[in-house]
Amino acid sequence: MPINADCHLHSSFSGDSETPMEDMVLQGISKGLSVMCFTEHHDLNFPDSSDGPGSSFLLDAEAFRQELFRLREKYREKIRLLFGVELGLQPPVSRENALFAKSYPFDFIIGSTHICRGKDPYYPDFYQERSEEAAYREYFEAVLENVASFPDFDSCGHLDYVTRYGPSRDKYYSYDKYRDILDEILKCLIRKGKGLELNTGGLNAGMRDFHPCREALLRYRSLGGEIITIGSDSHDPGLIAQGFDLAARALKECGFNYYAVYEKRRPVFVKI
C-alpha cells in the first residue's frame, strides 16, 4: 500500500462513534498501517439536534490522552500511534479553541468547518428556502473565514464537506463553479503554511470523488501547495484506510510525490 498512514480517525471518544479505540488500532495493524493518528472531535457551540445534544461533541481530552498513550505503549512494536484532534472551527469560539490547542501535546490538529451560521450542513434544514448553490457558497465563505482567522491548526479538513449532504450532493458540483472562493481558501492555506487534507470518507457515502475533489487538489498544487495529509475519517474499523490506493494514484496524477504526517505539530514528508 503506497500510503500507510491514516491521519483522520475517530473512536468512542468522539460523539459520533461507539468503537473502542483498541478495536481501531487492531484493525489498522491488520491492514498493514505503520501510523494511525486519532483525531477525535472537539466542537464547541455545536447545536443540539434530533440525534442528541451538541455537548456530545465536547472531547474529554484527558481520558482520550490516557487511553491513546496506553495503547501506544502496548502496540509500540507494531504501529506508531499519534495524538491528534479535529477542531470544529467557528469565529465565536476561536479563543477557546486556541487555548485548547495549547493545553495538550497534540501531534496534529485538523481544522474543520462543521457548523455554518449555527447549522450543520449534515441536516436538511441547512438547505431550506434557498438554492443548493447558495447553501454551498455560504459554507465555503464560512470555511474561508475560519482558515483566515484561526491560526492554530495544521491541515484543513474535508474542504468540500457540504457536498456530501446537499440535496443533489456532488452531482452538479465542480471546482470551477465555485472557483472564486475556493481559490481564496487554497491561497490562504498556502500563505499560512497549512496543509490540505485528502479525505476519502466520502467514497463510502457514495460520492464521486474525495474531499476535496481532484480539481481542488490539482489547483492547490498549481498554486504552490505542497502539504497534503491523508485520512479515511473512519468512525469504525471496516473503513480504515478506505480508498488509499485510489488516493495515491490521484495525488501522483496531480503532481504530488509526497504526503505529510504530522508529529509534534511538524510535517514529516513521506514518499508516495
Coordinates of N, CA and C in Angstrom, one line a residue, residues 30-190:
S30 N -3.8 -4.9 11.3 CA -4.1 -6.0 10.3 C -4.1 -5.5 8.9
K31 N -4.3 -4.2 8.7 CA -4.3 -3.6 7.3 C -2.9 -3.2 6.9
G32 N -2.0 -3.4 7.7 CA -0.6 -3.1 7.4 C -0.2 -1.6 7.6
L33 N -1.0 -0.8 8.3 CA -0.6 0.6 8.5 C 0.6 0.6 9.4
S34 N 1.4 1.7 9.2 CA 2.5 1.9 10.1 C 2.3 3.1 11.1
V35 N 1.3 3.9 10.7 CA 0.9 5.1 11.5 C -0.6 5.2 11.5
M36 N -1.1 5.5 12.7 CA -2.5 5.9 12.9 C -2.5 7.1 13.8
C37 N -3.3 8.2 13.3 CA -3.4 9.4 14.1 C -4.9 9.5 14.5
F38 N -5.2 9.4 15.8 CA -6.6 9.6 16.2 C -6.9 11.1 16.4
T39 N -7.9 11.6 15.7 CA -8.3 13.0 15.7 C -9.7 13.1 16.2
E40 N -9.9 12.9 17.5 CA -11.3 13.0 18.0 C -11.9 14.4 17.9
H41 N -13.2 14.4 17.7 CA -13.9 15.6 17.6 C -13.9 16.5 18.8
H42 N -13.7 17.8 18.6 CA -13.9 18.8 19.7 C -14.6 20.0 19.0
D43 N -15.9 20.1 19.2 CA -16.7 21.1 18.6 C -17.4 21.9 19.6
L44 N -16.9 23.1 19.9 CA -17.6 24.0 20.9 C -18.8 24.6 20.2
N45 N -19.8 24.9 20.9 CA -21.0 25.5 20.4 C -21.7 24.7 19.3
F46 N -21.6 23.4 19.4 CA -22.3 22.6 18.4 C -23.7 22.5 18.8
P47 N -24.6 22.8 17.8 CA -26.0 22.9 18.2 C -26.7 21.5 18.5
D48 N -27.7 21.6 19.4 CA -28.5 20.4 19.7 C -29.2 19.9 18.4
S49 N -29.5 18.6 18.3 CA -30.2 18.1 17.1 C -31.1 17.0 17.5
S50 N -31.8 16.4 16.6 CA -32.6 15.2 16.8 C -31.8 14.0 17.2
D51 N -30.5 14.1 16.9 CA -29.6 13.0 17.2 C -29.0 13.1 18.6
G52 N -29.1 14.2 19.2 CA -28.6 14.3 20.6 C -28.1 15.7 20.9
P53 N -27.6 16.0 22.1 CA -27.2 17.3 22.5 C -25.8 17.6 21.8
G54 N -25.6 18.9 21.5 CA -24.4 19.3 20.9 C -23.2 19.1 21.8
S55 N -23.4 19.0 23.1 CA -22.3 18.8 24.1 C -21.7 17.4 23.9
S56 N -22.3 16.5 23.1 CA -21.7 15.2 22.9 C -20.4 15.3 22.1
F57 N -20.2 16.5 21.4 CA -19.0 16.7 20.6 C -18.0 17.5 21.4
L58 N -18.1 17.5 22.7 CA -17.0 18.1 23.5 C -16.1 16.9 24.0
L59 N -14.8 17.0 23.7 CA -13.9 16.0 23.9 C -13.4 15.9 25.4
D60 N -13.4 14.7 26.0 CA -12.7 14.5 27.3 C -11.3 14.2 26.9
A61 N -10.5 15.3 26.7 CA -9.2 15.2 26.2 C -8.2 14.4 27.1
E62 N -8.4 14.5 28.4 CA -7.5 13.8 29.3 C -7.7 12.3 29.2
A63 N -9.0 11.9 29.2 CA -9.3 10.4 29.1 C -8.8 9.9 27.7
F64 N -9.0 10.7 26.7 CA -8.5 10.3 25.4 C -7.0 10.2 25.4
R65 N -6.3 11.1 26.0 CA -4.8 11.1 26.0 C -4.4 9.8 26.7
Q66 N -5.0 9.5 27.9 CA -4.5 8.4 28.7 C -4.7 7.1 27.9
E67 N -5.8 6.9 27.3 CA -6.1 5.7 26.5 C -5.1 5.6 25.3
L68 N -4.9 6.7 24.6 CA -4.1 6.6 23.4 C -2.6 6.3 23.9
F69 N -2.2 6.9 24.9 CA -0.8 6.6 25.4 C -0.7 5.2 25.9
R70 N -1.7 4.7 26.5 CA -1.7 3.3 27.0 C -1.5 2.4 25.8
L71 N -2.3 2.6 24.7 CA -2.2 1.8 23.5 C -1.0 2.0 22.7
R72 N -0.5 3.2 22.8 CA 0.8 3.5 22.1 C 1.9 2.6 22.7
E73 N 1.9 2.5 24.0 CA 3.0 1.6 24.6 C 2.7 0.2 24.4
K74 N 1.4 -0.2 24.5 CA 1.1 -1.7 24.3 C 1.5 -2.2 22.9
Y75 N 1.3 -1.3 21.9 CA 1.5 -1.8 20.5 C 2.7 -1.1 19.8
R76 N 3.6 -0.6 20.6 CA 4.7 0.2 20.1 C 5.6 -0.6 19.1
E77 N 5.6 -1.9 19.2 CA 6.4 -2.7 18.3 C 5.7 -3.0 17.0
K78 N 4.4 -2.6 16.9 CA 3.6 -2.9 15.7 C 3.1 -1.7 14.9
I79 N 3.0 -0.6 15.6 CA 2.4 0.6 14.9 C 2.7 1.8 15.7
R80 N 2.8 3.0 15.1 CA 3.0 4.2 15.7 C 1.7 5.0 15.8
L81 N 1.3 5.3 17.1 CA 0.0 6.0 17.3 C 0.3 7.4 17.7
L82 N -0.4 8.3 16.9 CA -0.2 9.8 17.1 C -1.5 10.4 17.7
F83 N -1.2 11.5 18.5 CA -2.2 12.1 19.3 C -2.7 13.4 18.6
G84 N -3.9 13.3 18.0 CA -4.5 14.4 17.2 C -5.8 14.8 17.7
V85 N -6.4 15.9 17.1 CA -7.7 16.3 17.4 C -8.3 17.0 16.2
E86 N -9.6 16.9 16.0 CA -10.3 17.6 14.9 C -11.1 18.7 15.6
L87 N -10.6 19.9 15.4 CA -11.2 21.1 16.0 C -12.3 21.6 15.0
G88 N -13.5 21.8 15.6 CA -14.6 22.5 14.8 C -14.4 24.0 14.9
L89 N -14.1 24.6 13.8 CA -13.8 26.0 13.7 C -15.0 26.8 13.6
Q90 N -15.1 27.8 14.4 CA -16.2 28.9 14.3 C -15.6 30.1 15.0
P91 N -15.8 31.3 14.3 CA -15.2 32.5 14.9 C -15.5 32.8 16.3
P92 N -16.8 32.6 16.8 CA -17.1 32.9 18.2 C -16.3 32.1 19.2
V93 N -15.7 30.9 18.8 CA -15.0 30.1 19.8 C -13.5 30.0 19.5
S94 N -13.0 31.0 18.7 CA -11.6 30.9 18.3 C -10.7 31.0 19.5
R95 N -11.0 31.8 20.5 CA -10.1 32.0 21.7 C -10.1 30.7 22.5
E96 N -11.3 30.1 22.7 CA -11.3 28.8 23.4 C -10.6 27.7 22.7
N97 N -10.8 27.7 21.3 CA -10.1 26.7 20.5 C -8.5 26.8 20.6
A98 N -8.1 28.1 20.6 CA -6.7 28.3 20.7 C -6.1 27.9 22.1
L99 N -6.8 28.1 23.1 CA -6.4 27.7 24.5 C -6.4 26.1 24.5
F100 N -7.4 25.5 24.0 CA -7.5 24.0 24.0 C -6.3 23.4 23.2
A101 N -6.0 24.0 22.0 CA -4.9 23.5 21.2 C -3.6 23.5 21.9
K102 N -3.4 24.5 22.8 CA -2.1 24.6 23.5 C -2.1 23.8 24.8
S103 N -3.3 23.2 25.2 CA -3.4 22.6 26.5 C -2.9 21.2 26.6
Y104 N -2.7 20.6 25.4 CA -2.2 19.2 25.3 C -1.2 19.0 24.3
P105 N -0.3 18.1 24.4 CA 0.8 17.9 23.4 C 0.4 17.2 22.2
F106 N -0.5 17.8 21.4 CA -1.0 17.2 20.2 C 0.1 17.1 19.1
D107 N 0.0 16.0 18.4 CA 0.9 15.8 17.2 C 0.3 16.6 16.0
F108 N -1.0 16.6 15.9 CA -1.7 17.0 14.7 C -3.0 17.6 15.0
I109 N -3.3 18.7 14.4 CA -4.6 19.4 14.6 C -5.3 19.6 13.2
I110 N -6.4 19.0 13.0 CA -7.2 19.2 11.8 C -8.2 20.4 12.1
G111 N -8.2 21.4 11.3 CA -9.2 22.4 11.4 C -10.3 22.2 10.4
S112 N -11.5 21.9 10.9 CA -12.7 21.6 10.1 C -13.8 22.5 10.3
T113 N -14.6 22.8 9.3 CA -15.8 23.6 9.4 C -17.0 22.6 9.4
H114 N -17.6 22.4 10.5 CA -18.8 21.5 10.6 C -20.1 22.4 10.8
I115 N -19.9 23.6 11.3 CA -21.1 24.4 11.6 C -20.9 25.7 10.8
C116 N -22.0 26.1 10.1 CA -22.0 27.3 9.3 C -23.2 28.1 9.7
R117 N -23.0 29.3 10.3 CA -24.1 30.2 10.7 C -25.0 29.4 11.7
G118 N -24.4 28.6 12.6 CA -25.2 28.0 13.6 C -25.8 26.7 13.2
K119 N -25.6 26.2 11.9 CA -26.3 25.0 11.5 C -25.2 24.0 10.9
D120 N -25.5 22.7 11.0 CA -24.6 21.7 10.5 C -25.2 21.3 9.1
P121 N -24.4 21.4 8.0 CA -24.9 21.0 6.7 C -25.3 19.5 6.6
Y122 N -25.0 18.8 7.6 CA -25.4 17.4 7.7 C -27.0 17.3 7.6
Y123 N -27.7 18.3 8.2 CA -29.1 18.3 8.3 C -29.8 19.0 7.2
P124 N -31.0 18.5 6.7 CA -31.7 19.1 5.6 C -32.1 20.6 5.8
D125 N -32.3 21.0 7.0 CA -32.7 22.4 7.2 C -31.7 23.5 6.8
F126 N -30.4 23.0 6.6 CA -29.4 24.0 6.2 C -29.7 24.4 4.8
Y127 N -30.4 23.6 4.0 CA -30.6 23.9 2.6 C -32.0 24.4 2.2
Q128 N -32.8 24.6 3.3 CA -34.2 25.0 3.0 C -34.3 26.5 2.6
E129 N -35.2 26.7 1.7 CA -35.6 28.1 1.3 C -34.5 28.8 0.5
R130 N -33.6 28.1 -0.1 CA -32.6 28.7 -1.0 C -32.1 27.7 -1.9
S131 N -31.3 28.1 -2.9 CA -30.8 27.1 -3.9 C -29.6 26.4 -3.2
E132 N -29.3 25.2 -3.8 CA -28.2 24.4 -3.3 C -26.9 25.2 -3.5
E133 N -26.8 25.9 -4.6 CA -25.6 26.7 -4.9 C -25.4 27.8 -3.8
A134 N -26.5 28.5 -3.4 CA -26.3 29.5 -2.4 C -25.9 28.9 -1.0
A135 N -26.4 27.7 -0.7 CA -26.0 27.0 0.5 C -24.6 26.6 0.5
Y136 N -24.1 26.1 -0.7 CA -22.7 25.7 -0.8 C -21.8 26.9 -0.7
R137 N -22.2 28.0 -1.3 CA -21.4 29.2 -1.2 C -21.3 29.7 0.2
E138 N -22.4 29.7 0.9 CA -22.3 30.2 2.3 C -21.4 29.3 3.1
Y139 N -21.4 28.0 2.9 CA -20.5 27.1 3.6 C -19.0 27.5 3.2
F140 N -18.7 27.6 2.0 CA -17.3 27.9 1.6 C -16.9 29.3 2.1
E141 N -17.8 30.2 2.2 CA -17.5 31.5 2.8 C -17.1 31.3 4.3
A142 N -17.8 30.4 5.0 CA -17.5 30.1 6.4 C -16.1 29.5 6.5
V143 N -15.8 28.5 5.6 CA -14.5 27.9 5.6 C -13.4 29.0 5.5
L144 N -13.6 29.9 4.5 CA -12.6 30.9 4.3 C -12.4 31.8 5.5
E145 N -13.5 32.2 6.1 CA -13.5 33.0 7.3 C -12.7 32.2 8.4
N146 N -13.0 30.9 8.6 CA -12.3 30.2 9.6 C -10.8 30.0 9.4
V147 N -10.4 29.6 8.2 CA -9.0 29.4 8.0 C -8.2 30.7 8.0
A148 N -8.9 31.8 7.6 CA -8.2 33.1 7.6 C -8.0 33.7 9.0
S149 N -8.9 33.3 9.9 CA -8.9 34.0 11.2 C -8.3 33.1 12.3
F150 N -8.3 31.8 12.1 CA -7.8 30.9 13.2 C -6.4 30.3 12.8
P151 N -5.4 30.6 13.6 CA -4.0 30.2 13.1 C -3.6 28.8 13.6
D152 N -4.2 28.3 14.7 CA -3.6 27.1 15.3 C -4.2 25.8 14.9
F153 N -4.0 25.5 13.6 CA -4.3 24.1 13.1 C -3.3 23.8 12.0
D154 N -3.2 22.5 11.6 CA -2.2 22.1 10.7 C -2.7 21.8 9.3
S155 N -3.9 21.2 9.2 CA -4.4 20.9 7.9 C -5.9 21.2 7.9
C156 N -6.4 21.6 6.7 CA -7.8 21.9 6.6 C -8.6 20.6 6.2
G157 N -9.5 20.3 7.1 CA -10.2 19.0 6.9 C -11.4 19.1 5.9
H158 N -11.6 18.0 5.2 CA -12.7 17.8 4.2 C -13.2 19.1 3.7
L159 N -12.5 19.8 2.9 CA -12.8 21.1 2.4 C -14.2 21.3 1.9
D160 N -14.6 20.4 1.0 CA -16.0 20.5 0.4 C -17.0 19.5 1.1
Y161 N -16.9 19.4 2.4 CA -17.8 18.6 3.2 C -19.2 18.8 2.9
V162 N -19.6 20.0 2.6 CA -21.0 20.3 2.4 C -21.6 19.5 1.2
T163 N -20.8 19.2 0.2 CA -21.3 18.5 -0.9 C -21.7 17.0 -0.6
R164 N -21.3 16.5 0.5 CA -21.7 15.2 0.9 C -23.2 15.1 1.3
Y165 N -23.8 16.2 1.7 CA -25.1 16.2 2.3 C -26.2 17.1 1.6
G166 N -25.8 17.8 0.5 CA -26.7 18.7 -0.2 C -27.8 17.9 -0.9
P167 N -28.8 18.5 -1.3 CA -30.0 17.8 -2.0 C -29.5 17.0 -3.1
S168 N -28.6 17.4 -4.0 CA -28.1 16.6 -5.1 C -26.7 16.2 -4.8
R169 N -26.2 16.4 -3.6 CA -24.9 16.0 -3.2 C -23.8 16.6 -4.2
D170 N -23.0 15.8 -4.8 CA -22.0 16.4 -5.7 C -22.3 16.2 -7.2
K171 N -23.6 15.9 -7.5 CA -24.0 15.7 -8.9 C -23.7 16.9 -9.7
Y172 N -24.0 18.1 -9.3 CA -23.8 19.3 -10.0 C -22.6 20.2 -9.5
Y173 N -21.8 19.6 -8.7 CA -20.7 20.3 -8.1 C -19.4 20.2 -8.9
S174 N -18.7 21.3 -9.0 CA -17.4 21.3 -9.7 C -16.6 22.4 -9.1
Y175 N -15.3 22.2 -9.2 CA -14.4 23.3 -8.6 C -14.7 24.6 -9.4
D176 N -14.8 24.5 -10.7 CA -14.9 25.8 -11.5 C -16.2 26.6 -11.1
K177 N -17.2 25.9 -10.7 CA -18.4 26.6 -10.3 C -18.2 27.5 -9.1
Y178 N -17.3 27.1 -8.2 CA -17.0 27.9 -7.0 C -15.6 28.4 -7.0
R179 N -14.9 28.5 -8.1 CA -13.5 28.8 -8.2 C -13.1 30.1 -7.5
D180 N -14.0 31.1 -7.6 CA -13.6 32.4 -7.0 C -13.3 32.2 -5.5
I181 N -14.2 31.6 -4.8 CA -14.0 31.5 -3.3 C -13.1 30.3 -2.9
L182 N -13.1 29.2 -3.7 CA -12.2 28.1 -3.4 C -10.8 28.5 -3.6
D183 N -10.5 29.2 -4.7 CA -9.2 29.7 -4.9 C -8.7 30.5 -3.7
E184 N -9.6 31.4 -3.1 CA -9.2 32.2 -2.0 C -8.8 31.3 -0.8
I185 N -9.6 30.2 -0.6 CA -9.3 29.3 0.5 C -7.9 28.7 0.3
L186 N -7.7 28.2 -0.9 CA -6.4 27.5 -1.1 C -5.2 28.5 -1.0
K187 N -5.4 29.7 -1.5 CA -4.3 30.6 -1.4 C -4.0 31.0 0.1
C188 N -5.1 31.1 0.9 CA -4.9 31.4 2.3 C -4.2 30.3 3.0
L189 N -4.5 29.0 2.7 CA -3.8 27.9 3.3 C -2.4 27.9 3.0
I190 N -2.1 28.1 1.7 CA -0.7 28.2 1.3 C 0.1 29.3 1.9

